[in-house]
Amino acid sequence: MAWALKLPLADEVIESGLVQDFDASLSGIGQELGAGAYSMSDVLALPIFKQEESSLPPDNENKILPFQYVLCAATSPAVKLHDETLTYLNQGQSYEIRMLDNRKLGELPEINGKLVKSIFRVVFHDRRLQYTEHQQLEGWRWNRPGDRILDIDIPMSVGIIDPRANPNQLNTVEFLWDPAKRTSVFIQVHCISTEFTMRKHGGEKGVPFRVQIDTFKENENGEYTEHLHSASCQIKVFKPKGADRKQKTDREKMEKRTPHEKEKYQPSYETTILTECSPWPEITYVNNSPSPGFNSSHSSFSLGEGNGSPNHQPEPPPPVTDNLLPTTTPQEAQQWLHRNRFSTFTRLFTNFSGADLLKLTRDDVIQICGPADGIRLFNALKGRMVRPRLTIYVCQESLQLREQQQQQQQQQQKHEDGDSNGTFFVYHAIYLEELTAVELTEKIAQLFSISPCQISQIYKQGPTGIHVLISDEMIQNFQEEACFILDTMKES
C-alpha cells in the first residue's frame, strides 16, 4: 500500500472572507498586572521585564505607529476606565486579526515592495505565571499530547505567506506578509483560561492571556531580525460558546448599574485594537535561525527530481525521555516532579534524590500521596508507557526508487552465484492514539520534520492506482502494524 501527500504551492495564497473597513476608537488604556506571593524584585529582574518601561518612547501618546493590528472580537463592557481592555474568545474558534499598514507617506521606505515577518504569541498576562511559563507549558503539553496552544486557520486567512508553526513552541506561529496588500490572519487558541488556575474545584476564575504580535524587517543578510513594531491585548479563553455567555453576563450586569456607576466603565467596542508594547525577548524565547524542518526560502517543501520524494529526508527527532535516573540530584528531582505535574508533593520530597524516589515501593507511594496520585507517581517513576491504540509502519522510500532498486537486484542475481540478501528498506513506526486524520498528519509531519500546515492532503493508493482521501473512519479501520510506503507530490 502507498500514500501520497498533497503539498500546497509556495506562492499559493488562499483568500476567503471579506475584510471590511472599520471605524473604532479606544481611549484610556492602562495595564493591570497581577502580583504573586513572592518578592517582585526577583521577578522584575528577569530578562522579560528589564526593558518594559524603557523600551517605549516618552512621546508614545502622540506617536503614529507604523502598523495597527485589530482583533475582530468585542471587548468586555465590565472594564473600568483607564484599565486595559479585556476580550473573551471561544476555544478553537477562528478569530480574524487585520494587519493594517499605518505608515505616513515616506515613512519606512526600506520596506516598500518587501515582505515583513510577524510572530504571534499567546502568553500569560499574570507575571507570576510568566515566571513559570516553561513549566506551565510543559504541563499543558503533557495533558494535551499532540495539541497546540495557537494555530493559524490557513484556509480563512488572506495575504499570509509561508506560515510556520514550530512543534517545540506550542504558543507561537509566524508568517510573512506584504504591508501594501490586504492581510488578515485567522487564529485559533486551543487552551482555556481555567487550565492554568492553581486549584480546580469548579467555578474558579480563569487566568488572562495576552495575544502579542512582533513584526520584523529583513537585515542585510536576509534575516528577519530588525524589530519594527510590537502590540498586544488581553484575552480570556472559554470553552465553546462560553465567551458569548460571559459577554452577555457582563452586559446584563452593566445594565443593572446606575448611570453614575456606568460612567466609571468603558463601553464595549466591536473590535479590539492591540496596543503598543515591548518586543518579546528574542534571546530567551525565539530562535532566529530557521525552525527545524523549514527552509529559509519561501518554498514550503523541497521536492526531488524524478522520484517525487523529498531531497532531504532527515530522521525524525528522537523522542524526549524524561525518566528519573538513580544519579539524579535532589534539585533535579524537584524539577522532574514539577515537569510531571507532581508540584503538590515537592515539599514532601525536598531532600529525595533520584535513587531515593526509585527505591519507594508502590505501597509507599500510595501511602504518601494517596491512591490516585500515588499510582500515577509510581508509574512515572517506573517509566511505564501507555500502549498506543494503533501502530503502523511507513517507509519514506518512493515507489519508483524501490522498483529501480529491485530491478538492479534482479540484474545482479543473474550475473552472480548464490543467494542475495535482498534490498534493505527502513520503516518508521507511527503510534496513533486519537485515530484521526489530523493526528496522522501531525505524526507524518514530525517524521519529515516539517509543519503539518505544509501537508495539504493524505491519500491511500487504492485499486487500479486510484487515490483515496484518508479520513478518520478509514484510519479507524486500519489493521494493526500495517505497512505503508510514503510518497510525496506537489499540489496542482
GROMACS .gro file of C-alpha atoms in nm:
model
  492
    1MET     CA    1   0.000   0.000   0.000
    2ALA     CA    2   0.118   0.355  -0.066
    3TRP     CA    3   0.028   0.702   0.049
    4ALA     CA    4   0.070   1.031  -0.132
    5LEU     CA    5   0.098   1.367   0.042
    6LYS     CA    6  -0.054   1.660  -0.145
    7LEU     CA    7   0.152   1.972  -0.074
    8PRO     CA    8   0.038   2.330  -0.140
    9LEU     CA    9   0.243   2.550  -0.376
   10ALA     CA   10   0.460   2.807  -0.205
   11ASP     CA   11   0.314   3.106  -0.388
   12GLU     CA   12  -0.043   2.999  -0.349
   13VAL     CA   13  -0.246   3.218  -0.117
   14ILE     CA   14  -0.595   3.109  -0.028
   15GLU     CA   15  -0.822   3.407   0.003
   16SER     CA   16  -1.161   3.380   0.165
   17GLY     CA   17  -1.384   3.608   0.367
   18LEU     CA   18  -1.442   3.977   0.324
   19VAL     CA   19  -1.228   4.230   0.510
   20GLN     CA   20  -1.436   4.541   0.561
   21ASP     CA   21  -1.338   4.887   0.667
   22PHE     CA   22  -1.398   4.974   1.028
   23ASP     CA   23  -1.415   5.277   1.248
   24ALA     CA   24  -1.331   5.213   1.612
   25SER     CA   25  -1.180   5.429   1.882
   26LEU     CA   26  -1.020   5.337   2.208
   27SER     CA   27  -0.914   5.560   2.496
   28GLY     CA   28  -0.780   5.532   2.847
   29ILE     CA   29  -0.577   5.219   2.802
   30GLY     CA   30  -0.368   5.119   3.100
   31GLN     CA   31  -0.231   4.796   3.231
   32GLU     CA   32  -0.319   4.592   3.533
   33LEU     CA   33  -0.088   4.306   3.613
   34GLY     CA   34  -0.137   4.060   3.894
   35ALA     CA   35   0.125   4.017   4.165
   36GLY     CA   36   0.240   3.691   4.309
   37ALA     CA   37   0.314   3.598   4.668
   38TYR     CA   38   0.689   3.615   4.622
   39SER     CA   39   0.936   3.903   4.603
   40MET     CA   40   0.853   4.115   4.299
   41SER     CA   41   1.209   4.246   4.286
   42ASP     CA   42   1.324   3.899   4.181
   43VAL     CA   43   1.062   3.879   3.909
   44LEU     CA   44   1.138   4.225   3.771
   45ALA     CA   45   1.500   4.120   3.733
   46LEU     CA   46   1.401   3.867   3.466
   47PRO     CA   47   1.503   3.950   3.106
   48ILE     CA   48   1.138   3.966   3.003
   49PHE     CA   49   1.074   4.264   3.233
   50LYS     CA   50   1.404   4.455   3.230
   51GLN     CA   51   1.317   4.681   2.937
   52GLU     CA   52   0.943   4.706   2.988
   53GLU     CA   53   0.943   5.076   3.073
   54SER     CA   54   1.250   5.198   2.890
   55SER     CA   55   1.161   5.040   2.555
   56LEU     CA   56   0.864   5.268   2.492
   57PRO     CA   57   0.938   5.623   2.381
   58PRO     CA   58   0.832   5.915   2.607
   59ASP     CA   59   0.607   6.067   2.341
   60ASN     CA   60   0.420   5.738   2.295
   61GLU     CA   61   0.077   5.902   2.317
   62ASN     CA   62   0.129   6.128   2.014
   63LYS     CA   63   0.328   5.878   1.811
   64ILE     CA   64   0.169   5.731   1.497
   65LEU     CA   65   0.260   5.363   1.484
   66PRO     CA   66   0.374   5.205   1.155
   67PHE     CA   67   0.128   4.916   1.185
   68GLN     CA   68  -0.204   4.853   1.353
   69TYR     CA   69  -0.346   4.513   1.446
   70VAL     CA   70  -0.719   4.472   1.503
   71LEU     CA   71  -0.871   4.163   1.664
   72CYS     CA   72  -1.227   4.119   1.535
   73ALA     CA   73  -1.386   4.034   1.870
   74ALA     CA   74  -1.584   4.258   2.105
   75THR     CA   75  -1.430   4.394   2.425
   76SER     CA   76  -1.593   4.336   2.762
   77PRO     CA   77  -1.820   4.616   2.895
   78ALA     CA   78  -1.720   4.533   3.255
   79VAL     CA   79  -1.379   4.701   3.234
   80LYS     CA   80  -1.316   5.020   3.428
   81LEU     CA   81  -1.186   5.338   3.270
   82HIS     CA   82  -0.807   5.363   3.243
   83ASP     CA   83  -0.783   4.981   3.265
   84GLU     CA   84  -0.671   4.770   2.973
   85THR     CA   85  -0.944   4.622   2.757
   86LEU     CA   86  -1.039   4.255   2.801
   87THR     CA   87  -1.168   4.036   2.518
   88TYR     CA   88  -1.337   3.697   2.554
   89LEU     CA   89  -1.261   3.422   2.299
   90ASN     CA   90  -1.403   3.074   2.244
   91GLN     CA   91  -1.166   2.778   2.246
   92GLY     CA   92  -1.078   2.657   1.897
   93GLN     CA   93  -1.284   2.925   1.718
   94SER     CA   94  -1.122   3.118   1.435
   95TYR     CA   95  -1.083   3.491   1.501
   96GLU     CA   96  -0.967   3.743   1.243
   97ILE     CA   97  -0.677   3.980   1.312
   98ARG     CA   98  -0.643   4.255   1.049
   99MET     CA   99  -0.287   4.361   0.972
  100LEU     CA  100  -0.306   4.728   0.872
  101ASP     CA  101  -0.031   4.946   0.725
  102ASN     CA  102  -0.047   5.271   0.922
  103ARG     CA  103   0.265   5.443   0.785
  104LYS     CA  104   0.276   5.804   0.672
  105LEU     CA  105   0.388   5.887   0.320
  106GLY     CA  106   0.763   5.836   0.303
  107GLU     CA  107   0.787   5.653   0.638
  108LEU     CA  108   0.999   5.335   0.642
  109PRO     CA  109   1.070   5.341   0.266
  110GLU     CA  110   1.309   5.048   0.305
  111ILE     CA  111   1.016   4.803   0.339
  112ASN     CA  112   0.831   4.927   0.031
  113GLY     CA  113   0.776   4.634  -0.202
  114LYS     CA  114   0.925   4.394   0.054
  115LEU     CA  115   0.785   4.142   0.297
  116VAL     CA  116   0.791   4.167   0.675
  117LYS     CA  117   0.766   3.887   0.928
  118SER     CA  118   0.516   3.882   1.215
  119ILE     CA  119   0.539   3.644   1.510
  120PHE     CA  120   0.217   3.571   1.701
  121ARG     CA  121   0.227   3.450   2.059
  122VAL     CA  122  -0.025   3.363   2.329
  123VAL     CA  123   0.148   3.432   2.661
  124PHE     CA  124   0.046   3.475   3.022
  125HIS     CA  125  -0.077   3.814   3.142
  126ASP     CA  126  -0.005   3.738   3.509
  127ARG     CA  127   0.362   3.788   3.595
  128ARG     CA  128   0.350   3.502   3.842
  129LEU     CA  129   0.267   3.264   3.555
  130GLN     CA  130   0.517   3.434   3.323
  131TYR     CA  131   0.784   3.348   3.578
  132THR     CA  132   0.697   2.975   3.548
  133GLU     CA  133   0.588   2.978   3.183
  134HIS     CA  134   0.812   2.690   3.075
  135GLN     CA  135   0.680   2.459   3.348
  136GLN     CA  136   0.320   2.562   3.276
  137LEU     CA  137   0.350   2.491   2.903
  138GLU     CA  138   0.526   2.160   2.961
  139GLY     CA  139   0.244   2.056   3.195
  140TRP     CA  140  -0.011   2.153   2.930
  141ARG     CA  141   0.182   1.956   2.666
  142TRP     CA  142   0.171   1.650   2.893
  143ASN     CA  143  -0.206   1.681   2.944
  144ARG     CA  144  -0.278   1.751   2.577
  145PRO     CA  145  -0.026   1.547   2.371
  146GLY     CA  146  -0.021   1.643   2.005
  147ASP     CA  147  -0.223   1.963   2.056
  148ARG     CA  148  -0.107   2.321   2.005
  149ILE     CA  149  -0.196   2.630   2.205
  150LEU     CA  150  -0.201   2.859   1.899
  151ASP     CA  151  -0.279   2.774   1.536
  152ILE     CA  152  -0.341   2.962   1.211
  153ASP     CA  153  -0.660   2.887   1.018
  154ILE     CA  154  -0.485   2.895   0.680
  155PRO     CA  155  -0.791   2.847   0.451
  156MET     CA  156  -0.962   3.153   0.601
  157SER     CA  157  -0.652   3.374   0.617
  158VAL     CA  158  -0.574   3.626   0.342
  159GLY     CA  159  -0.236   3.757   0.228
  160ILE     CA  160  -0.010   3.547   0.453
  161ILE     CA  161   0.299   3.381   0.305
  162ASP     CA  162   0.499   3.086   0.437
  163PRO     CA  163   0.313   3.027   0.766
  164ARG     CA  164   0.520   2.832   1.017
  165ALA     CA  165   0.445   2.658   1.345
  166ASN     CA  166   0.744   2.518   1.532
  167PRO     CA  167   0.646   2.189   1.706
  168ASN     CA  168   0.864   2.289   2.004
  169GLN     CA  169   0.685   2.623   2.053
  170LEU     CA  170   0.318   2.541   2.108
  171ASN     CA  171   0.216   2.902   2.170
  172THR     CA  172   0.393   3.065   1.872
  173VAL     CA  173   0.324   3.094   1.499
  174GLU     CA  174   0.483   3.316   1.235
  175PHE     CA  175   0.438   3.418   0.872
  176LEU     CA  176   0.547   3.672   0.609
  177TRP     CA  177   0.318   3.940   0.465
  178ASP     CA  178   0.326   4.242   0.236
  179PRO     CA  179   0.215   4.565   0.410
  180ALA     CA  180   0.100   4.705   0.076
  181LYS     CA  181  -0.155   4.424   0.032
  182ARG     CA  182  -0.466   4.331   0.227
  183THR     CA  183  -0.371   4.090   0.504
  184SER     CA  184  -0.593   3.916   0.755
  185VAL     CA  185  -0.488   3.618   0.963
  186PHE     CA  186  -0.735   3.394   1.145
  187ILE     CA  187  -0.602   3.244   1.467
  188GLN     CA  188  -0.731   2.967   1.693
  189VAL     CA  189  -0.649   2.942   2.065
  190HIS     CA  190  -0.688   2.586   2.192
  191CYS     CA  191  -0.616   2.631   2.564
  192ILE     CA  192  -0.871   2.772   2.809
  193SER     CA  193  -0.802   3.011   3.094
  194THR     CA  194  -0.909   2.769   3.369
  195GLU     CA  195  -0.646   2.513   3.267
  196PHE     CA  196  -0.380   2.720   3.443
  197THR     CA  197  -0.561   2.800   3.770
  198MET     CA  198  -0.394   2.681   4.088
  199ARG     CA  199  -0.692   2.490   4.232
  200LYS     CA  200  -0.966   2.337   4.021
  201HIS     CA  201  -1.284   2.287   4.223
  202GLY     CA  202  -1.532   2.418   3.968
  203GLY     CA  203  -1.639   2.778   3.918
  204GLU     CA  204  -1.284   2.909   3.954
  205LYS     CA  205  -1.176   3.227   3.780
  206GLY     CA  206  -0.964   3.172   3.471
  207VAL     CA  207  -0.628   3.338   3.419
  208PRO     CA  208  -0.597   3.604   3.146
  209PHE     CA  209  -0.367   3.563   2.846
  210ARG     CA  210  -0.208   3.810   2.608
  211VAL     CA  211  -0.202   3.796   2.230
  212GLN     CA  212   0.125   3.961   2.126
  213ILE     CA  213   0.243   4.039   1.772
  214ASP     CA  214   0.604   4.128   1.695
  215THR     CA  215   0.690   4.246   1.342
  216PHE     CA  216   1.041   4.246   1.190
  217LYS     CA  217   1.204   4.353   0.864
  218GLU     CA  218   1.495   4.196   0.678
  219ASN     CA  219   1.852   4.285   0.761
  220GLU     CA  220   2.146   4.288   0.519
  221ASN     CA  221   2.178   3.909   0.543
  222GLY     CA  222   1.814   3.848   0.453
  223GLU     CA  223   1.717   3.750   0.809
  224TYR     CA  224   1.409   3.899   0.972
  225THR     CA  225   1.570   4.030   1.290
  226GLU     CA  226   1.527   4.411   1.279
  227HIS     CA  227   1.234   4.498   1.502
  228LEU     CA  228   0.965   4.730   1.363
  229HIS     CA  229   0.664   4.715   1.592
  230SER     CA  230   0.503   4.516   1.876
  231ALA     CA  231   0.149   4.525   2.010
  232SER     CA  232  -0.068   4.310   2.236
  233CYS     CA  233  -0.408   4.281   2.401
  234GLN     CA  234  -0.555   4.098   2.699
  235ILE     CA  235  -0.784   3.799   2.641
  236LYS     CA  236  -0.960   3.521   2.828
  237VAL     CA  237  -1.042   3.192   2.659
  238PHE     CA  238  -1.351   2.988   2.742
  239LYS     CA  239  -1.491   2.656   2.630
  240PRO     CA  240  -1.702   2.673   2.310
  241LYS     CA  241  -1.992   2.922   2.348
  242GLY     CA  242  -1.855   3.023   2.690
  243ALA     CA  243  -1.721   3.358   2.566
  244ASP     CA  244  -2.066   3.453   2.432
  245ARG     CA  245  -2.231   3.367   2.764
  246LYS     CA  246  -1.969   3.566   2.959
  247GLN     CA  247  -2.013   3.868   2.731
  248LYS     CA  248  -2.390   3.851   2.781
  249THR     CA  249  -2.349   3.823   3.160
  250ASP     CA  250  -2.121   4.129   3.171
  251ARG     CA  251  -2.366   4.325   2.957
  252GLU     CA  252  -2.660   4.236   3.185
  253LYS     CA  253  -2.459   4.336   3.493
  254MET     CA  254  -2.380   4.675   3.340
  255GLU     CA  255  -2.746   4.734   3.252
  256LYS     CA  256  -2.837   4.696   3.620
  257ARG     CA  257  -2.592   4.967   3.728
  258THR     CA  258  -2.692   5.328   3.775
  259PRO     CA  259  -2.591   5.589   3.513
  260HIS     CA  260  -2.338   5.731   3.759
  261GLU     CA  261  -2.173   5.388   3.803
  262LYS     CA  262  -2.172   5.325   3.427
  263GLU     CA  263  -1.955   5.633   3.378
  264LYS     CA  264  -1.672   5.451   3.556
  265TYR     CA  265  -1.663   5.178   3.291
  266GLN     CA  266  -1.555   5.161   2.929
  267PRO     CA  267  -1.813   5.091   2.658
  268SER     CA  268  -1.792   4.763   2.473
  269TYR     CA  269  -1.622   4.803   2.134
  270GLU     CA  270  -1.697   4.575   1.838
  271THR     CA  271  -1.326   4.519   1.773
  272THR     CA  272  -1.013   4.509   1.990
  273ILE     CA  273  -0.718   4.726   1.891
  274LEU     CA  274  -0.386   4.583   2.005
  275THR     CA  275  -0.179   4.847   2.187
  276GLU     CA  276   0.195   4.905   2.155
  277CYS     CA  277   0.415   4.710   2.393
  278SER     CA  278   0.774   4.598   2.440
  279PRO     CA  279   0.905   4.337   2.195
  280TRP     CA  280   0.921   3.983   2.322
  281PRO     CA  281   1.278   3.892   2.425
  282GLU     CA  282   1.435   3.714   2.128
  283ILE     CA  283   1.725   3.561   2.319
  284THR     CA  284   1.512   3.383   2.575
  285TYR     CA  285   1.219   3.257   2.376
  286VAL     CA  286   1.274   3.285   2.000
  287ASN     CA  287   1.539   3.134   1.782
  288ASN     CA  288   1.604   3.347   1.474
  289SER     CA  289   1.752   3.057   1.281
  290PRO     CA  290   1.510   2.865   1.061
  291SER     CA  291   1.287   2.631   1.256
  292PRO     CA  292   1.355   2.257   1.227
  293GLY     CA  293   1.217   2.123   0.902
  294PHE     CA  294   1.169   2.467   0.742
  295ASN     CA  295   1.361   2.611   0.450
  296SER     CA  296   1.481   2.969   0.473
  297SER     CA  297   1.333   3.038   0.131
  298HIS     CA  298   0.963   3.088   0.066
  299SER     CA  299   0.906   2.741  -0.081
  300SER     CA  300   0.710   2.528   0.162
  301PHE     CA  301   0.856   2.191   0.064
  302SER     CA  302   1.152   2.084  -0.147
  303LEU     CA  303   1.072   1.811  -0.398
  304GLY     CA  304   1.330   1.592  -0.564
  305GLU     CA  305   1.372   1.530  -0.932
  306GLY     CA  306   1.220   1.221  -1.087
  307ASN     CA  307   1.106   1.012  -0.794
  308GLY     CA  308   0.887   1.272  -0.623
  309SER     CA  309   1.043   1.218  -0.282
  310PRO     CA  310   1.197   1.496  -0.068
  311ASN     CA  311   1.556   1.595  -0.146
  312HIS     CA  312   1.634   1.582   0.221
  313GLN     CA  313   1.483   1.312   0.439
  314PRO     CA  314   1.610   1.379   0.791
  315GLU     CA  315   1.550   1.133   1.066
  316PRO     CA  316   1.267   1.238   1.299
  317PRO     CA  317   1.384   1.395   1.625
  318PRO     CA  318   1.439   1.138   1.900
  319PRO     CA  319   1.154   1.111   2.149
  320VAL     CA  320   1.201   1.314   2.463
  321THR     CA  321   1.255   1.076   2.752
  322ASP     CA  322   1.202   1.215   3.099
  323ASN     CA  323   1.273   0.910   3.311
  324LEU     CA  324   1.412   0.963   3.659
  325LEU     CA  325   1.763   0.821   3.700
  326PRO     CA  326   1.936   0.696   4.018
  327THR     CA  327   2.205   0.962   3.964
  328THR     CA  328   1.950   1.246   3.972
  329THR     CA  329   2.029   1.505   4.241
  330PRO     CA  330   1.761   1.633   4.484
  331GLN     CA  331   1.742   1.961   4.291
  332GLU     CA  332   1.692   1.778   3.961
  333ALA     CA  333   1.436   1.551   4.126
  334GLN     CA  334   1.237   1.860   4.228
  335GLN     CA  335   1.239   1.981   3.867
  336TRP     CA  336   1.129   1.636   3.749
  337LEU     CA  337   0.833   1.644   3.988
  338HIS     CA  338   0.730   1.985   3.856
  339ARG     CA  339   0.756   1.874   3.492
  340ASN     CA  340   0.543   1.567   3.556
  341ARG     CA  341   0.264   1.752   3.743
  342PHE     CA  342   0.360   1.648   4.096
  343SER     CA  343   0.418   2.003   4.223
  344THR     CA  344   0.190   1.936   4.523
  345PHE     CA  345   0.439   1.683   4.663
  346THR     CA  346   0.765   1.870   4.603
  347ARG     CA  347   0.779   1.981   4.968
  348LEU     CA  348   0.734   1.620   5.087
  349PHE     CA  349   1.022   1.501   4.867
  350THR     CA  350   1.250   1.803   4.924
  351ASN     CA  351   1.563   1.602   5.013
  352PHE     CA  352   1.489   1.296   4.797
  353SER     CA  353   1.736   1.214   4.523
  354GLY     CA  354   1.652   1.003   4.219
  355ALA     CA  355   1.778   0.691   4.393
  356ASP     CA  356   1.561   0.763   4.700
  357LEU     CA  357   1.245   0.803   4.490
  358LEU     CA  358   1.314   0.491   4.283
  359LYS     CA  359   1.352   0.281   4.598
  360LEU     CA  360   0.994   0.358   4.705
  361THR     CA  361   0.751   0.071   4.665
  362ARG     CA  362   0.402   0.104   4.523
  363ASP     CA  363   0.250   0.088   4.873
  364ASP     CA  364   0.493   0.355   4.998
  365VAL     CA  365   0.398   0.599   4.724
  366ILE     CA  366   0.022   0.539   4.767
  367GLN     CA  367   0.052   0.590   5.144
  368ILE     CA  368   0.237   0.921   5.093
  369CYS     CA  369   0.042   1.066   4.800
  370GLY     CA  370  -0.296   0.893   4.816
  371PRO     CA  371  -0.440   0.633   4.576
  372ALA     CA  372  -0.488   0.844   4.261
  373ASP     CA  373  -0.168   1.048   4.259
  374GLY     CA  374   0.026   0.763   4.420
  375ILE     CA  375  -0.043   0.522   4.133
  376ARG     CA  376   0.035   0.796   3.881
  377LEU     CA  377   0.366   0.881   4.051
  378PHE     CA  378   0.463   0.513   4.080
  379ASN     CA  379   0.402   0.458   3.707
  380ALA     CA  380   0.600   0.772   3.623
  381LEU     CA  381   0.892   0.657   3.842
  382LYS     CA  382   0.899   0.319   3.669
  383GLY     CA  383   0.873   0.483   3.326
  384ARG     CA  384   0.566   0.284   3.224
  385MET     CA  385   0.429   0.387   2.885
  386VAL     CA  386   0.067   0.360   2.773
  387ARG     CA  387   0.022   0.124   2.479
  388PRO     CA  388  -0.099   0.314   2.169
  389ARG     CA  389  -0.436   0.229   2.015
  390LEU     CA  390  -0.287   0.171   1.671
  391THR     CA  391   0.066   0.113   1.539
  392ILE     CA  392   0.152   0.143   1.170
  393TYR     CA  393   0.482   0.139   0.982
  394VAL     CA  394   0.574   0.376   0.700
  395CYS     CA  395   0.869   0.377   0.461
  396GLN     CA  396   0.998   0.702   0.313
  397GLU     CA  397   1.139   0.529   0.003
  398SER     CA  398   0.929   0.621  -0.301
  399LEU     CA  399   0.771   0.355  -0.522
  400GLN     CA  400   0.989   0.444  -0.823
  401LEU     CA  401   1.310   0.427  -0.621
  402ARG     CA  402   1.202   0.095  -0.473
  403GLU     CA  403   1.129  -0.052  -0.819
  404GLN     CA  404   1.464   0.071  -0.951
  405GLN     CA  405   1.650  -0.095  -0.665
  406GLN     CA  406   1.459  -0.419  -0.713
  407GLN     CA  407   1.546  -0.421  -1.086
  408GLN     CA  408   1.912  -0.365  -1.005
  409GLN     CA  409   1.897  -0.652  -0.757
  410GLN     CA  410   1.746  -0.887  -1.016
  411GLN     CA  411   2.017  -0.795  -1.268
  412GLN     CA  412   2.288  -0.863  -1.011
  413GLN     CA  413   2.138  -1.202  -0.930
  414LYS     CA  414   2.168  -1.303  -1.300
  415HIS     CA  415   2.544  -1.240  -1.301
  416GLU     CA  416   2.623  -1.366  -0.951
  417ASP     CA  417   2.600  -1.710  -0.797
  418GLY     CA  418   2.443  -1.770  -0.460
  419ASP     CA  419   2.155  -1.617  -0.276
  420SER     CA  420   2.121  -1.245  -0.227
  421ASN     CA  421   2.017  -1.081   0.099
  422GLY     CA  422   1.771  -0.854  -0.087
  423THR     CA  423   1.719  -0.480  -0.076
  424PHE     CA  424   1.705  -0.329   0.272
  425PHE     CA  425   1.427  -0.075   0.335
  426VAL     CA  426   1.388   0.120   0.659
  427TYR     CA  427   1.042   0.168   0.809
  428HIS     CA  428   0.939   0.410   1.083
  429ALA     CA  429   0.676   0.333   1.346
  430ILE     CA  430   0.386   0.575   1.391
  431TYR     CA  431   0.179   0.543   1.708
  432LEU     CA  432  -0.178   0.676   1.697
  433GLU     CA  433  -0.400   0.748   1.996
  434GLU     CA  434  -0.692   0.951   1.860
  435LEU     CA  435  -0.719   0.763   1.526
  436THR     CA  436  -0.791   1.082   1.330
  437ALA     CA  437  -0.660   1.221   1.003
  438VAL     CA  438  -0.535   1.531   1.187
  439GLU     CA  439  -0.327   1.320   1.424
  440LEU     CA  440  -0.185   1.117   1.133
  441THR     CA  441  -0.092   1.441   0.953
  442GLU     CA  442   0.094   1.567   1.261
  443LYS     CA  443   0.282   1.240   1.305
  444ILE     CA  444   0.388   1.231   0.939
  445ALA     CA  445   0.493   1.597   0.964
  446GLN     CA  446   0.715   1.504   1.260
  447LEU     CA  447   0.863   1.222   1.055
  448PHE     CA  448   0.955   1.463   0.773
  449SER     CA  449   1.047   1.741   1.021
  450ILE     CA  450   0.804   1.985   0.859
  451SER     CA  451   0.497   2.176   0.971
  452PRO     CA  452   0.157   1.998   0.945
  453CYS     CA  453   0.037   2.306   0.754
  454GLN     CA  454   0.262   2.204   0.464
  455ILE     CA  455   0.070   1.879   0.412
  456SER     CA  456  -0.246   1.955   0.217
  457GLN     CA  457  -0.400   1.608   0.190
  458ILE     CA  458  -0.308   1.244   0.257
  459TYR     CA  459  -0.422   0.977   0.014
  460LYS     CA  460  -0.413   0.598   0.020
  461GLN     CA  461  -0.350   0.423  -0.308
  462GLY     CA  462  -0.647   0.204  -0.384
  463PRO     CA  463  -0.741  -0.045  -0.657
  464THR     CA  464  -0.613   0.035  -1.009
  465GLY     CA  465  -0.392   0.307  -0.862
  466ILE     CA  466  -0.670   0.546  -0.757
  467HIS     CA  467  -0.605   0.796  -0.476
  468VAL     CA  468  -0.850   0.761  -0.184
  469LEU     CA  469  -0.865   1.052   0.062
  470ILE     CA  470  -0.767   0.948   0.414
  471SER     CA  471  -1.050   1.004   0.666
  472ASP     CA  472  -1.098   0.934   1.037
  473GLU     CA  473  -1.317   0.634   0.957
  474MET     CA  474  -1.053   0.487   0.725
  475ILE     CA  475  -0.783   0.519   0.992
  476GLN     CA  476  -1.010   0.351   1.248
  477ASN     CA  477  -1.029   0.052   1.012
  478PHE     CA  478  -0.653   0.021   0.959
  479GLN     CA  479  -0.508  -0.315   1.058
  480GLU     CA  480  -0.264  -0.322   1.350
  481GLU     CA  481   0.101  -0.297   1.234
  482ALA     CA  482   0.001  -0.233   0.872
  483CYS     CA  483   0.288  -0.127   0.640
  484PHE     CA  484   0.273   0.171   0.402
  485ILE     CA  485   0.506   0.335   0.150
  486LEU     CA  486   0.515   0.714   0.179
  487ASP     CA  487   0.536   0.924  -0.138
  488THR     CA  488   0.500   1.299  -0.194
  489MET     CA  489   0.369   1.513  -0.475
  490LYS     CA  490   0.314   1.883  -0.539
  491GLU     CA  491  -0.037   2.014  -0.531
  492SER     CA  492  -0.153   2.128  -0.876
   0.00000   0.00000   0.00000
